[in-house]
Amino acid sequence: MSWNLAFHGLLQQLIESRTPFVMVTLVDVLLSAPQEVGAKLLVTSQGLFGGTIGGGKLEAAAIRESLSLLACEGSPPQIVNRNMLMRLNLKGDLGMTCGGEVSLFFEAQLYSQWKIAIFGAGHVSQALVRVLLSLECQLTVIDERQDWLDKLPQDPKLTKVCLTPLAAFVPKLAEDTFVISMTQGHSHDLPVIHAVLDGWMPPYLGVIGSDSKARVIKRDLKGLGVPEDRIQQIRCPIGLTLGSRSPNEIAISIAAQLLMVRGG
């Protein structure tokens, strides 16, 4: 009973945090196997999360198959379920000494996340992150200053990255990531935006700042050889024209613009 409660606690944790996972259940055994029918394990992109179907080669094979299912995550913000039944001969397929056969049922719960990357963890970023965490999205905040990253809330939907230079993180972004640069200033924004546009055109690319800052950053990008059609797709200033200039109201205006762009 205590094992079941612990397992269901882990399962609930994954569901509430919207972490993509696969639950593997041992549904049939012929002759002998390392565990009884009904044994379960949970797998996330990091590997085994909890439970067991007996360890060893059988469990390793189940984890490998689970990771391949997790690699199929899509891009629209929706829930995708993928189920699969697998029959394995423990000796013939896995080289185990016991000669039984097992059937494993894979239930994959894949949350396709709306991915947003924010370069900079300053005052407006602090407010924006708190607004966005109330939505179904996966946030990454990149800054050179660990003390500012530490001020951000702890949340399963938020990843904090302390890195110098900031632009070094750009190649790690998926092409469907919404990108916002709100760093300490132009000298930090320009390398980030240049690195992004040198690779691809994201669905949203915004830089916090004024009209005059927009002219400067577009001029400098042109000097770096970025094509004009890409430069013109940069949003600067960012956010809808509403509210005051307080960080909280600016954050709401930016979040509203992000939702409008996501909705097409």
Tab-separated table of C-alpha atoms in Angstrom, residues 24-148:
chain	number	residue	atom	x	y	z
A	24	VAL	CA	5.029	1.718	-18.371
A	25	THR	CA	2.895	-1.125	-16.990
A	26	LEU	CA	3.780	-4.807	-16.970
A	27	VAL	CA	0.462	-6.220	-18.242
A	28	ASP	CA	1.273	-9.870	-18.995
A	29	VAL	CA	3.896	-12.467	-18.051
A	30	LEU	CA	4.484	-15.881	-19.608
A	31	LEU	CA	6.626	-18.253	-17.499
A	32	SER	CA	8.962	-16.030	-15.439
A	33	ALA	CA	9.788	-12.314	-15.199
A	34	PRO	CA	11.567	-9.998	-12.706
A	35	GLN	CA	8.267	-8.466	-11.517
A	36	GLU	CA	4.584	-9.318	-11.218
A	37	VAL	CA	1.792	-8.161	-13.497
A	38	GLY	CA	0.756	-4.626	-12.566
A	39	ALA	CA	4.259	-3.341	-11.830
A	40	LYS	CA	4.758	0.199	-13.139
A	41	LEU	CA	7.476	2.749	-13.759
A	42	LEU	CA	7.519	6.428	-14.729
A	43	VAL	CA	9.974	7.893	-17.225
A	44	THR	CA	10.650	11.567	-18.025
A	45	SER	CA	13.138	13.081	-20.469
A	46	GLN	CA	15.716	12.792	-17.656
A	47	GLY	CA	15.234	9.015	-17.454
A	48	LEU	CA	13.690	6.886	-14.693
A	49	PHE	CA	11.502	9.008	-12.410
A	50	GLY	CA	9.960	6.366	-10.170
A	51	GLY	CA	8.593	2.838	-9.856
A	52	THR	CA	10.097	-0.343	-11.283
A	53	ILE	CA	9.257	-3.260	-13.537
A	54	GLY	CA	12.163	-5.322	-12.241
A	55	GLY	CA	15.322	-3.449	-13.123
A	56	GLY	CA	18.074	-4.830	-15.323
A	57	LYS	CA	17.826	-5.228	-19.090
A	58	LEU	CA	14.019	-5.253	-19.165
A	59	GLU	CA	13.748	-1.937	-17.386
A	60	ALA	CA	16.562	-0.455	-19.496
A	61	ALA	CA	14.707	-1.445	-22.676
A	62	ALA	CA	11.489	0.080	-21.352
A	63	ILE	CA	13.279	3.340	-20.529
A	64	ARG	CA	14.856	3.492	-23.991
A	65	GLU	CA	11.484	3.025	-25.657
A	66	SER	CA	9.915	5.622	-23.356
A	67	LEU	CA	12.583	8.182	-24.242
A	68	SER	CA	11.890	7.652	-27.940
A	69	LEU	CA	8.203	8.369	-27.314
A	70	LEU	CA	9.076	11.500	-25.337
A	71	ALA	CA	11.165	12.732	-28.263
A	72	CYS	CA	7.939	13.020	-30.294
A	73	GLU	CA	6.661	16.105	-28.462
A	74	GLY	CA	4.861	18.515	-30.791
A	75	SER	CA	4.771	22.314	-30.925
A	76	PRO	CA	1.130	23.483	-30.513
A	77	PRO	CA	0.076	23.999	-26.862
A	78	GLN	CA	-1.988	20.852	-26.420
A	79	ILE	CA	-1.859	17.480	-24.709
A	80	VAL	CA	-0.879	14.493	-26.855
A	81	ASN	CA	-1.382	10.884	-25.712
A	82	ARG	CA	0.535	8.051	-27.347
A	83	ASN	CA	-0.111	4.469	-26.233
A	84	MET	CA	1.752	1.353	-27.327
A	85	LEU	CA	1.867	-2.359	-26.436
A	86	MET	CA	5.209	-4.176	-26.690
A	87	ARG	CA	5.828	-7.929	-26.401
A	88	LEU	CA	9.352	-9.031	-25.445
A	89	ASN	CA	11.028	-12.424	-25.185
A	90	LEU	CA	13.402	-11.953	-22.271
A	91	LYS	CA	16.020	-14.380	-23.585
A	92	GLY	CA	15.702	-13.854	-27.339
A	93	ASP	CA	15.172	-10.077	-27.356
A	94	LEU	CA	17.111	-9.007	-24.297
A	95	GLY	CA	19.633	-11.796	-23.663
A	96	MET	CA	18.323	-12.462	-20.145
A	97	THR	CA	18.772	-15.875	-18.551
A	98	CYS	CA	15.095	-16.243	-17.632
A	99	GLY	CA	13.152	-17.581	-20.607
A	100	GLY	CA	9.846	-15.853	-20.098
A	101	GLU	CA	7.904	-13.350	-22.178
A	102	VAL	CA	6.366	-10.080	-21.044
A	103	SER	CA	3.964	-7.508	-22.427
A	104	LEU	CA	4.543	-3.851	-21.587
A	105	PHE	CA	1.944	-1.118	-22.046
A	106	PHE	CA	3.346	2.362	-22.651
A	107	GLU	CA	1.174	5.396	-21.889
A	108	ALA	CA	2.833	8.621	-23.005
A	109	GLN	CA	1.530	11.962	-21.771
A	110	LEU	CA	3.221	14.622	-23.874
A	111	TYR	CA	2.587	18.277	-23.168
A	112	SER	CA	3.561	20.340	-26.176
A	113	GLN	CA	4.827	23.476	-24.581
A	114	TRP	CA	4.634	27.083	-25.692
A	115	LYS	CA	8.331	27.919	-25.371
A	116	ILE	CA	9.463	31.430	-24.406
A	117	ALA	CA	13.073	32.543	-23.865
A	118	ILE	CA	13.766	35.799	-22.037
A	119	PHE	CA	17.293	37.201	-22.124
A	120	GLY	CA	17.694	39.336	-19.015
A	121	ALA	CA	16.296	39.000	-15.493
A	122	GLY	CA	15.869	42.674	-14.576
A	123	HIS	CA	12.843	44.480	-13.170
A	124	VAL	CA	10.473	44.083	-16.140
A	125	SER	CA	11.591	40.494	-16.677
A	126	GLN	CA	10.843	39.740	-13.017
A	127	ALA	CA	7.279	41.003	-13.509
A	128	LEU	CA	6.829	39.359	-16.918
A	129	VAL	CA	7.942	35.937	-15.684
A	130	ARG	CA	5.344	36.032	-12.908
A	131	VAL	CA	2.598	36.887	-15.415
A	132	LEU	CA	3.656	34.181	-17.876
A	133	LEU	CA	3.906	31.489	-15.208
A	134	SER	CA	0.124	31.789	-14.809
A	135	LEU	CA	-0.174	30.559	-18.429
A	136	GLU	CA	0.586	27.201	-20.014
A	137	CYS	CA	4.114	27.793	-21.254
A	138	GLN	CA	7.716	26.760	-20.665
A	139	LEU	CA	9.990	29.669	-19.769
A	140	THR	CA	13.759	29.993	-19.944
A	141	VAL	CA	15.437	33.083	-18.493
A	142	ILE	CA	19.098	33.715	-19.326
A	143	ASP	CA	21.235	36.262	-17.489
A	144	GLU	CA	24.853	36.802	-16.509
A	145	ARG	CA	23.833	37.804	-12.975
A	146	GLN	CA	23.056	34.889	-10.655
A	147	ASP	CA	21.673	37.223	-7.975
A	148	TRP	CA	18.946	38.455	-10.346
